[in-house]
Every structure is written in structure tokens, then in C-alpha cells.
Amino acid sequence: MSPASHPTPTPTPTPSPSASPATSPSRADDVPPQAEPLPERAPVSVRMRMESKFPRGLVIRLIAYLFVGHLFAFFVYLLFVLGGQNQ
């Protein structure tokens, strides 16, 4: 399979309209109006960047699991402290 056995296709020129949009009233209606330039975006805060990276539900679950995990660890610590005093 040599490159010479497969000729590369040549692009075909697209036909251009013979009349300009200014001289043809039917073509002037098809031209969309000029779009306004987009305003510059303000700097993004740290919270917005974090919310864009992680879904909100994931953040809420993470905070809940951390809170419950620390509560459980405190309860186990409290059991050892109170159990050690009764000896």
C-alpha cells in the first residue's frame, strides 16, 4: 500500500452567490444582526471554583461524614476515659 496508489482528494470550490447581499433584498433578510461582544468575566471566588469542581451533594455528604465520624471517635474516646476511671 504505497501512498502513490491512493490519490488525495482535492477540495472542490464552493459556489459563491452572483449577487451581493446589498443588491439582493431577499439575501439581506437572511443576514443575522451583529452580535454584541461578551462582557469580561469577573474573577471567580474560591467558593465558586470549589462548587464547579465538586457536586454540591458530594460536599454535603463529605461534611456530614466528617462530622459523624468525629462524633463517633469522641464517643469511643469518652468510653475509654470513663472506663479507665472505674478501675
PDB file of N, CA and C in Angstrom:
ATOM      1  N   MET A   1       0.835  -1.164   0.000  1.00  0.00           N
ATOM      2  CA  MET A   1       0.000   0.000   0.000  1.00  0.00           C
ATOM      3  C   MET A   1       0.886   1.236   0.000  1.00  0.00           C
ATOM      4  N   SER A   2       1.237   1.677  -1.135  1.00  0.00           N
ATOM      5  CA  SER A   2       2.081   2.857  -1.241  1.00  0.00           C
ATOM      6  C   SER A   2       1.212   4.107  -1.307  1.00  0.00           C
ATOM      7  N   PRO A   3       1.747   5.240  -0.905  1.00  0.00           N
ATOM      8  CA  PRO A   3       0.974   6.478  -0.940  1.00  0.00           C
ATOM      9  C   PRO A   3       0.602   6.887  -2.361  1.00  0.00           C
ATOM     10  N   ALA A   4       1.361   6.441  -3.357  1.00  0.00           N
ATOM     11  CA  ALA A   4       1.067   6.825  -4.740  1.00  0.00           C
ATOM     12  C   ALA A   4      -0.166   6.101  -5.258  1.00  0.00           C
ATOM     13  N   SER A   5      -0.523   4.942  -4.695  1.00  0.00           N
ATOM     14  CA  SER A   5      -1.674   4.200  -5.194  1.00  0.00           C
ATOM     15  C   SER A   5      -2.999   4.820  -4.764  1.00  0.00           C
ATOM     16  N   HIS A   6      -2.997   5.640  -3.717  1.00  0.00           N
ATOM     17  CA  HIS A   6      -4.209   6.310  -3.256  1.00  0.00           C
ATOM     18  C   HIS A   6      -4.090   7.810  -3.487  1.00  0.00           C
ATOM     19  N   PRO A   7      -4.745   8.331  -4.500  1.00  0.00           N
ATOM     20  CA  PRO A   7      -4.655   9.779  -4.728  1.00  0.00           C
ATOM     21  C   PRO A   7      -5.420  10.544  -3.656  1.00  0.00           C
ATOM     22  N   THR A   8      -4.887  11.680  -3.288  1.00  0.00           N
ATOM     23  CA  THR A   8      -5.554  12.506  -2.284  1.00  0.00           C
ATOM     24  C   THR A   8      -6.648  13.320  -2.960  1.00  0.00           C
ATOM     25  N   PRO A   9      -7.798  13.416  -2.351  1.00  0.00           N
ATOM     26  CA  PRO A   9      -8.882  14.191  -2.961  1.00  0.00           C
ATOM     27  C   PRO A   9      -8.573  15.678  -2.897  1.00  0.00           C
ATOM     28  N   THR A  10      -8.939  16.386  -3.930  1.00  0.00           N
ATOM     29  CA  THR A  10      -8.737  17.828  -3.960  1.00  0.00           C
ATOM     30  C   THR A  10     -10.034  18.501  -3.547  1.00  0.00           C
ATOM     31  N   PRO A  11      -9.950  19.553  -2.754  1.00  0.00           N
ATOM     32  CA  PRO A  11     -11.173  20.231  -2.319  1.00  0.00           C
ATOM     33  C   PRO A  11     -11.851  20.928  -3.504  1.00  0.00           C
ATOM     34  N   THR A  12     -13.146  20.838  -3.529  1.00  0.00           N
ATOM     35  CA  THR A  12     -13.899  21.498  -4.596  1.00  0.00           C
ATOM     36  C   THR A  12     -14.291  22.885  -4.120  1.00  0.00           C
ATOM     37  N   PRO A  13     -14.168  23.890  -4.958  1.00  0.00           N
ATOM     38  CA  PRO A  13     -14.522  25.254  -4.554  1.00  0.00           C
ATOM     39  C   PRO A  13     -16.040  25.365  -4.381  1.00  0.00           C
ATOM     40  N   THR A  14     -16.440  26.101  -3.354  1.00  0.00           N
ATOM     41  CA  THR A  14     -17.862  26.306  -3.121  1.00  0.00           C
ATOM     42  C   THR A  14     -18.350  27.438  -4.013  1.00  0.00           C
ATOM     43  N   PRO A  15     -19.530  27.307  -4.600  1.00  0.00           N
ATOM     44  CA  PRO A  15     -20.027  28.373  -5.459  1.00  0.00           C
ATOM     45  C   PRO A  15     -20.425  29.581  -4.625  1.00  0.00           C
ATOM     46  N   SER A  16     -20.021  30.744  -5.095  1.00  0.00           N
ATOM     47  CA  SER A  16     -20.370  31.973  -4.394  1.00  0.00           C
ATOM     48  C   SER A  16     -21.596  32.590  -5.063  1.00  0.00           C
ATOM     49  N   PRO A  17     -22.422  33.291  -4.306  1.00  0.00           N
ATOM     50  CA  PRO A  17     -23.605  33.906  -4.915  1.00  0.00           C
ATOM     51  C   PRO A  17     -23.193  34.997  -5.901  1.00  0.00           C
ATOM     52  N   SER A  18     -23.931  35.089  -6.981  1.00  0.00           N
ATOM     53  CA  SER A  18     -23.570  36.060  -8.016  1.00  0.00           C
ATOM     54  C   SER A  18     -23.929  37.478  -7.607  1.00  0.00           C
ATOM     55  N   ALA A  19     -24.948  37.637  -6.796  1.00  0.00           N
ATOM     56  CA  ALA A  19     -25.337  38.971  -6.364  1.00  0.00           C
ATOM     57  C   ALA A  19     -24.882  39.190  -4.933  1.00  0.00           C
ATOM     58  N   SER A  20     -24.450  40.405  -4.628  1.00  0.00           N
ATOM     59  CA  SER A  20     -24.018  40.710  -3.268  1.00  0.00           C
ATOM     60  C   SER A  20     -25.250  40.907  -2.382  1.00  0.00           C
ATOM     61  N   PRO A  21     -25.139  40.746  -1.074  1.00  0.00           N
ATOM     62  CA  PRO A  21     -26.295  40.904  -0.194  1.00  0.00           C
ATOM     63  C   PRO A  21     -26.889  42.305  -0.240  1.00  0.00           C
ATOM     64  N   ALA A  22     -26.099  43.310  -0.567  1.00  0.00           N
ATOM     65  CA  ALA A  22     -26.626  44.672  -0.597  1.00  0.00           C
ATOM     66  C   ALA A  22     -27.556  44.881  -1.792  1.00  0.00           C
ATOM     67  N   THR A  23     -27.327  44.203  -2.925  1.00  0.00           N
ATOM     68  CA  THR A  23     -28.159  44.419  -4.105  1.00  0.00           C
ATOM     69  C   THR A  23     -29.356  43.498  -4.138  1.00  0.00           C
ATOM     70  N   SER A  24     -29.341  42.413  -3.384  1.00  0.00           N
ATOM     71  CA  SER A  24     -30.440  41.466  -3.390  1.00  0.00           C
ATOM     72  C   SER A  24     -31.255  41.626  -2.108  1.00  0.00           C
ATOM     73  N   PRO A  25     -32.521  42.109  -2.188  1.00  0.00           N
ATOM     74  CA  PRO A  25     -33.299  42.316  -0.973  1.00  0.00           C
ATOM     75  C   PRO A  25     -33.630  41.002  -0.259  1.00  0.00           C
ATOM     76  N   SER A  26     -33.758  39.881  -0.991  1.00  0.00           N
ATOM     77  CA  SER A  26     -34.079  38.621  -0.331  1.00  0.00           C
ATOM     78  C   SER A  26     -32.884  38.104   0.478  1.00  0.00           C
ATOM     79  N   ARG A  27     -31.662  38.398   0.060  1.00  0.00           N
ATOM     80  CA  ARG A  27     -30.478  37.957   0.791  1.00  0.00           C
ATOM     81  C   ARG A  27     -30.233  38.836   2.019  1.00  0.00           C
ATOM     82  N   ALA A  28     -30.672  40.093   2.015  1.00  0.00           N
ATOM     83  CA  ALA A  28     -30.448  40.987   3.137  1.00  0.00           C
ATOM     84  C   ALA A  28     -31.231  40.515   4.363  1.00  0.00           C
ATOM     85  N   ASP A  29     -32.357  39.839   4.156  1.00  0.00           N
ATOM     86  CA  ASP A  29     -33.151  39.354   5.282  1.00  0.00           C
ATOM     87  C   ASP A  29     -32.489  38.145   5.945  1.00  0.00           C
ATOM     88  N   ASP A  30     -31.660  37.413   5.209  1.00  0.00           N
ATOM     89  CA  ASP A  30     -31.028  36.208   5.738  1.00  0.00           C
ATOM     90  C   ASP A  30     -29.789  36.498   6.578  1.00  0.00           C
ATOM     91  N   VAL A  31     -29.271  37.713   6.532  1.00  0.00           N
ATOM     92  CA  VAL A  31     -28.047  38.056   7.247  1.00  0.00           C
ATOM     93  C   VAL A  31     -28.407  38.311   8.708  1.00  0.00           C
ATOM     94  N   PRO A  32     -27.777  37.584   9.658  1.00  0.00           N
ATOM     95  CA  PRO A  32     -28.086  37.799  11.079  1.00  0.00           C
ATOM     96  C   PRO A  32     -27.511  39.131  11.550  1.00  0.00           C
ATOM     97  N   PRO A  33     -28.127  39.753  12.546  1.00  0.00           N
ATOM     98  CA  PRO A  33     -27.584  41.018  13.062  1.00  0.00           C
ATOM     99  C   PRO A  33     -26.270  40.770  13.782  1.00  0.00           C
ATOM    100  N   GLN A  34     -25.479  41.807  13.889  1.00  0.00           N
ATOM    101  CA  GLN A  34     -24.182  41.696  14.547  1.00  0.00           C
ATOM    102  C   GLN A  34     -24.388  41.420  16.033  1.00  0.00           C
ATOM    103  N   ALA A  35     -23.671  40.439  16.558  1.00  0.00           N
ATOM    104  CA  ALA A  35     -23.763  40.106  17.978  1.00  0.00           C
ATOM    105  C   ALA A  35     -22.917  41.081  18.783  1.00  0.00           C
ATOM    106  N   GLU A  36     -23.423  41.433  19.970  1.00  0.00           N
ATOM    107  CA  GLU A  36     -22.664  42.327  20.845  1.00  0.00           C
ATOM    108  C   GLU A  36     -21.511  41.551  21.464  1.00  0.00           C
ATOM    109  N   PRO A  37     -20.383  42.206  21.693  1.00  0.00           N
ATOM    110  CA  PRO A  37     -19.259  41.496  22.321  1.00  0.00           C
ATOM    111  C   PRO A  37     -19.627  41.101  23.749  1.00  0.00           C
ATOM    112  N   LEU A  38     -19.104  39.949  24.181  1.00  0.00           N
ATOM    113  CA  LEU A  38     -19.388  39.459  25.519  1.00  0.00           C
ATOM    114  C   LEU A  38     -18.647  40.293  26.552  1.00  0.00           C
ATOM    115  N   PRO A  39     -19.294  40.586  27.693  1.00  0.00           N
ATOM    116  CA  PRO A  39     -18.585  41.330  28.737  1.00  0.00           C
ATOM    117  C   PRO A  39     -17.504  40.456  29.361  1.00  0.00           C
ATOM    118  N   GLU A  40     -16.483  41.107  29.890  1.00  0.00           N
ATOM    119  CA  GLU A  40     -15.396  40.356  30.523  1.00  0.00           C
ATOM    120  C   GLU A  40     -15.908  39.726  31.802  1.00  0.00           C
ATOM    121  N   ARG A  41     -15.444  38.514  32.080  1.00  0.00           N
ATOM    122  CA  ARG A  41     -15.885  37.806  33.276  1.00  0.00           C
ATOM    123  C   ARG A  41     -15.117  38.297  34.492  1.00  0.00           C
ATOM    124  N   ALA A  42     -15.839  38.402  35.605  1.00  0.00           N
ATOM    125  CA  ALA A  42     -15.222  38.818  36.853  1.00  0.00           C
ATOM    126  C   ALA A  42     -14.387  37.664  37.404  1.00  0.00           C
ATOM    127  N   PRO A  43     -13.400  37.963  38.245  1.00  0.00           N
ATOM    128  CA  PRO A  43     -12.612  36.883  38.845  1.00  0.00           C
ATOM    129  C   PRO A  43     -13.522  35.955  39.649  1.00  0.00           C
ATOM    130  N   VAL A  44     -13.241  34.677  39.576  1.00  0.00           N
ATOM    131  CA  VAL A  44     -14.063  33.680  40.243  1.00  0.00           C
ATOM    132  C   VAL A  44     -13.551  33.485  41.661  1.00  0.00           C
ATOM    133  N   SER A  45     -14.475  33.479  42.628  1.00  0.00           N
ATOM    134  CA  SER A  45     -14.083  33.301  44.016  1.00  0.00           C
ATOM    135  C   SER A  45     -13.694  31.848  44.276  1.00  0.00           C
ATOM    136  N   VAL A  46     -13.094  31.621  45.427  1.00  0.00           N
ATOM    137  CA  VAL A  46     -12.643  30.275  45.792  1.00  0.00           C
ATOM    138  C   VAL A  46     -13.845  29.350  45.931  1.00  0.00           C
ATOM    139  N   ARG A  47     -14.932  29.853  46.512  1.00  0.00           N
ATOM    140  CA  ARG A  47     -16.126  29.019  46.702  1.00  0.00           C
ATOM    141  C   ARG A  47     -16.717  28.603  45.363  1.00  0.00           C
ATOM    142  N   MET A  48     -16.755  29.505  44.403  1.00  0.00           N
ATOM    143  CA  MET A  48     -17.311  29.175  43.086  1.00  0.00           C
ATOM    144  C   MET A  48     -16.440  28.140  42.384  1.00  0.00           C
ATOM    145  N   ARG A  49     -15.121  28.236  42.561  1.00  0.00           N
ATOM    146  CA  ARG A  49     -14.244  27.242  41.946  1.00  0.00           C
ATOM    147  C   ARG A  49     -14.461  25.877  42.569  1.00  0.00           C
ATOM    148  N   MET A  50     -14.641  25.823  43.892  1.00  0.00           N
ATOM    149  CA  MET A  50     -14.860  24.547  44.567  1.00  0.00           C
ATOM    150  C   MET A  50     -16.201  23.946  44.158  1.00  0.00           C
ATOM    151  N   GLU A  51     -17.236  24.797  44.036  1.00  0.00           N
ATOM    152  CA  GLU A  51     -18.543  24.284  43.647  1.00  0.00           C
ATOM    153  C   GLU A  51     -18.534  23.804  42.208  1.00  0.00           C
ATOM    154  N   SER A  52     -17.709  24.410  41.378  1.00  0.00           N
ATOM    155  CA  SER A  52     -17.670  23.968  39.995  1.00  0.00           C
ATOM    156  C   SER A  52     -16.907  22.647  39.858  1.00  0.00           C
ATOM    157  N   LYS A  53     -16.011  22.365  40.783  1.00  0.00           N
ATOM    158  CA  LYS A  53     -15.239  21.132  40.698  1.00  0.00           C
ATOM    159  C   LYS A  53     -15.982  19.948  41.298  1.00  0.00           C
ATOM    160  N   PHE A  54     -16.691  20.166  42.426  1.00  0.00           N
ATOM    161  CA  PHE A  54     -17.365  19.081  43.125  1.00  0.00           C
ATOM    162  C   PHE A  54     -18.865  19.336  43.115  1.00  0.00           C
ATOM    163  N   PRO A  55     -19.657  18.296  42.906  1.00  0.00           N
ATOM    164  CA  PRO A  55     -21.103  18.467  43.017  1.00  0.00           C
ATOM    165  C   PRO A  55     -21.491  18.831  44.447  1.00  0.00           C
ATOM    166  N   ARG A  56     -22.568  19.572  44.573  1.00  0.00           N
ATOM    167  CA  ARG A  56     -22.980  20.054  45.880  1.00  0.00           C
ATOM    168  C   ARG A  56     -23.313  18.901  46.828  1.00  0.00           C
ATOM    169  N   GLY A  57     -23.992  17.866  46.318  1.00  0.00           N
ATOM    170  CA  GLY A  57     -24.343  16.730  47.152  1.00  0.00           C
ATOM    171  C   GLY A  57     -23.130  16.034  47.731  1.00  0.00           C
ATOM    172  N   LEU A  58     -22.061  15.957  46.949  1.00  0.00           N
ATOM    173  CA  LEU A  58     -20.834  15.321  47.426  1.00  0.00           C
ATOM    174  C   LEU A  58     -20.216  16.118  48.566  1.00  0.00           C
ATOM    175  N   VAL A  59     -20.224  17.425  48.452  1.00  0.00           N
ATOM    176  CA  VAL A  59     -19.655  18.275  49.503  1.00  0.00           C
ATOM    177  C   VAL A  59     -20.467  18.134  50.785  1.00  0.00           C
ATOM    178  N   ILE A  60     -21.795  18.103  50.662  1.00  0.00           N
ATOM    179  CA  ILE A  60     -22.652  17.972  51.848  1.00  0.00           C
ATOM    180  C   ILE A  60     -22.417  16.620  52.521  1.00  0.00           C
ATOM    181  N   ARG A  61     -22.338  15.543  51.738  1.00  0.00           N
ATOM    182  CA  ARG A  61     -22.082  14.217  52.315  1.00  0.00           C
ATOM    183  C   ARG A  61     -20.717  14.161  52.987  1.00  0.00           C
ATOM    184  N   LEU A  62     -19.722  14.772  52.361  1.00  0.00           N
ATOM    185  CA  LEU A  62     -18.377  14.774  52.932  1.00  0.00           C
ATOM    186  C   LEU A  62     -18.367  15.462  54.289  1.00  0.00           C
ATOM    187  N   ILE A  63     -19.023  16.608  54.385  1.00  0.00           N
ATOM    188  CA  ILE A  63     -19.075  17.333  55.656  1.00  0.00           C
ATOM    189  C   ILE A  63     -19.848  16.516  56.695  1.00  0.00           C
ATOM    190  N   ALA A  64     -20.964  15.901  56.291  1.00  0.00           N
ATOM    191  CA  ALA A  64     -21.751  15.092  57.222  1.00  0.00           C
ATOM    192  C   ALA A  64     -20.949  13.888  57.712  1.00  0.00           C
ATOM    193  N   TYR A  65     -20.258  13.196  56.815  1.00  0.00           N
ATOM    194  CA  TYR A  65     -19.473  12.031  57.220  1.00  0.00           C
ATOM    195  C   TYR A  65     -18.326  12.437  58.144  1.00  0.00           C
ATOM    196  N   LEU A  66     -17.699  13.552  57.890  1.00  0.00           N
ATOM    197  CA  LEU A  66     -16.625  14.015  58.768  1.00  0.00           C
ATOM    198  C   LEU A  66     -17.169  14.337  60.157  1.00  0.00           C
ATOM    199  N   PHE A  67     -18.310  14.994  60.205  1.00  0.00           N
ATOM    200  CA  PHE A  67     -18.917  15.361  61.487  1.00  0.00           C
ATOM    201  C   PHE A  67     -19.314  14.112  62.270  1.00  0.00           C
ATOM    202  N   VAL A  68     -20.001  13.190  61.619  1.00  0.00           N
ATOM    203  CA  VAL A  68     -20.440  11.959  62.287  1.00  0.00           C
ATOM    204  C   VAL A  68     -19.232  11.109  62.686  1.00  0.00           C
ATOM    205  N   GLY A  69     -18.221  11.046  61.852  1.00  0.00           N
ATOM    206  CA  GLY A  69     -17.020  10.285  62.188  1.00  0.00           C
ATOM    207  C   GLY A  69     -16.318  10.836  63.419  1.00  0.00           C
ATOM    208  N   HIS A  70     -16.251  12.169  63.523  1.00  0.00           N
ATOM    209  CA  HIS A  70     -15.626  12.762  64.703  1.00  0.00           C
ATOM    210  C   HIS A  70     -16.484  12.541  65.953  1.00  0.00           C
ATOM    211  N   LEU A  71     -17.802  12.602  65.795  1.00  0.00           N
ATOM    212  CA  LEU A  71     -18.671  12.305  66.934  1.00  0.00           C
ATOM    213  C   LEU A  71     -18.468  10.873  67.429  1.00  0.00           C
ATOM    214  N   PHE A  72     -18.366   9.935  66.509  1.00  0.00           N
ATOM    215  CA  PHE A  72     -18.141   8.535  66.886  1.00  0.00           C
ATOM    216  C   PHE A  72     -16.785   8.367  67.571  1.00  0.00           C
ATOM    217  N   ALA A  73     -15.760   9.026  67.056  1.00  0.00           N
ATOM    218  CA  ALA A  73     -14.433   8.940  67.663  1.00  0.00           C
ATOM    219  C   ALA A  73     -14.453   9.539  69.071  1.00  0.00           C
ATOM    220  N   PHE A  74     -15.175  10.639  69.257  1.00  0.00           N
ATOM    221  CA  PHE A  74     -15.280  11.238  70.589  1.00  0.00           C
ATOM    222  C   PHE A  74     -16.003  10.297  71.540  1.00  0.00           C
ATOM    223  N   PHE A  75     -17.054   9.621  71.077  1.00  0.00           N
ATOM    224  CA  PHE A  75     -17.803   8.676  71.907  1.00  0.00           C
ATOM    225  C   PHE A  75     -16.909   7.514  72.348  1.00  0.00           C
ATOM    226  N   VAL A  76     -16.125   6.971  71.437  1.00  0.00           N
ATOM    227  CA  VAL A  76     -15.227   5.863  71.783  1.00  0.00           C
ATOM    228  C   VAL A  76     -14.165   6.350  72.769  1.00  0.00           C
ATOM    229  N   TYR A  77     -13.632   7.549  72.554  1.00  0.00           N
ATOM    230  CA  TYR A  77     -12.648   8.125  73.480  1.00  0.00           C
ATOM    231  C   TYR A  77     -13.266   8.307  74.863  1.00  0.00           C
ATOM    232  N   LEU A  78     -14.506   8.798  74.894  1.00  0.00           N
ATOM    233  CA  LEU A  78     -15.200   9.009  76.157  1.00  0.00           C
ATOM    234  C   LEU A  78     -15.410   7.677  76.892  1.00  0.00           C
ATOM    235  N   LEU A  79     -15.721   6.616  76.160  1.00  0.00           N
ATOM    236  CA  LEU A  79     -15.874   5.301  76.780  1.00  0.00           C
ATOM    237  C   LEU A  79     -14.574   4.850  77.438  1.00  0.00           C
ATOM    238  N   PHE A  80     -13.447   5.049  76.775  1.00  0.00           N
ATOM    239  CA  PHE A  80     -12.164   4.653  77.352  1.00  0.00           C
ATOM    240  C   PHE A  80     -11.813   5.500  78.564  1.00  0.00           C
ATOM    241  N   VAL A  81     -12.108   6.798  78.510  1.00  0.00           N
ATOM    242  CA  VAL A  81     -11.789   7.670  79.628  1.00  0.00           C
ATOM    243  C   VAL A  81     -12.633   7.299  80.844  1.00  0.00           C
ATOM    244  N   LEU A  82     -13.932   7.123  80.642  1.00  0.00           N
ATOM    245  CA  LEU A  82     -14.817   6.780  81.755  1.00  0.00           C
ATOM    246  C   LEU A  82     -14.550   5.353  82.242  1.00  0.00           C
ATOM    247  N   GLY A  83     -14.225   4.451  81.347  1.00  0.00           N
ATOM    248  CA  GLY A  83     -13.906   3.080  81.754  1.00  0.00           C
ATOM    249  C   GLY A  83     -12.616   2.998  82.536  1.00  0.00           C
ATOM    250  N   GLY A  84     -11.658   3.865  82.230  1.00  0.00           N
ATOM    251  CA  GLY A  84     -10.385   3.874  82.936  1.00  0.00           C
ATOM    252  C   GLY A  84     -10.508   4.422  84.331  1.00  0.00           C
ATOM    253  N   GLN A  85     -11.501   5.258  84.606  1.00  0.00           N
ATOM    254  CA  GLN A  85     -11.671   5.843  85.937  1.00  0.00           C
ATOM    255  C   GLN A  85     -12.265   4.832  86.919  1.00  0.00           C
ATOM    256  N   ASN A  86     -12.949   3.796  86.447  1.00  0.00           N
ATOM    257  CA  ASN A  86     -13.616   2.861  87.329  1.00  0.00           C
ATOM    258  C   ASN A  86     -12.704   1.739  87.800  1.00  0.00           C
ATOM    259  N   GLN A  87     -11.461   1.771  87.530  1.00  0.00           N
ATOM    260  CA  GLN A  87     -10.562   0.691  87.955  1.00  0.00           C
ATOM    261  C   GLN A  87      -9.977   0.953  89.311  1.00  0.00           C
TER     262      GLN A  87
END
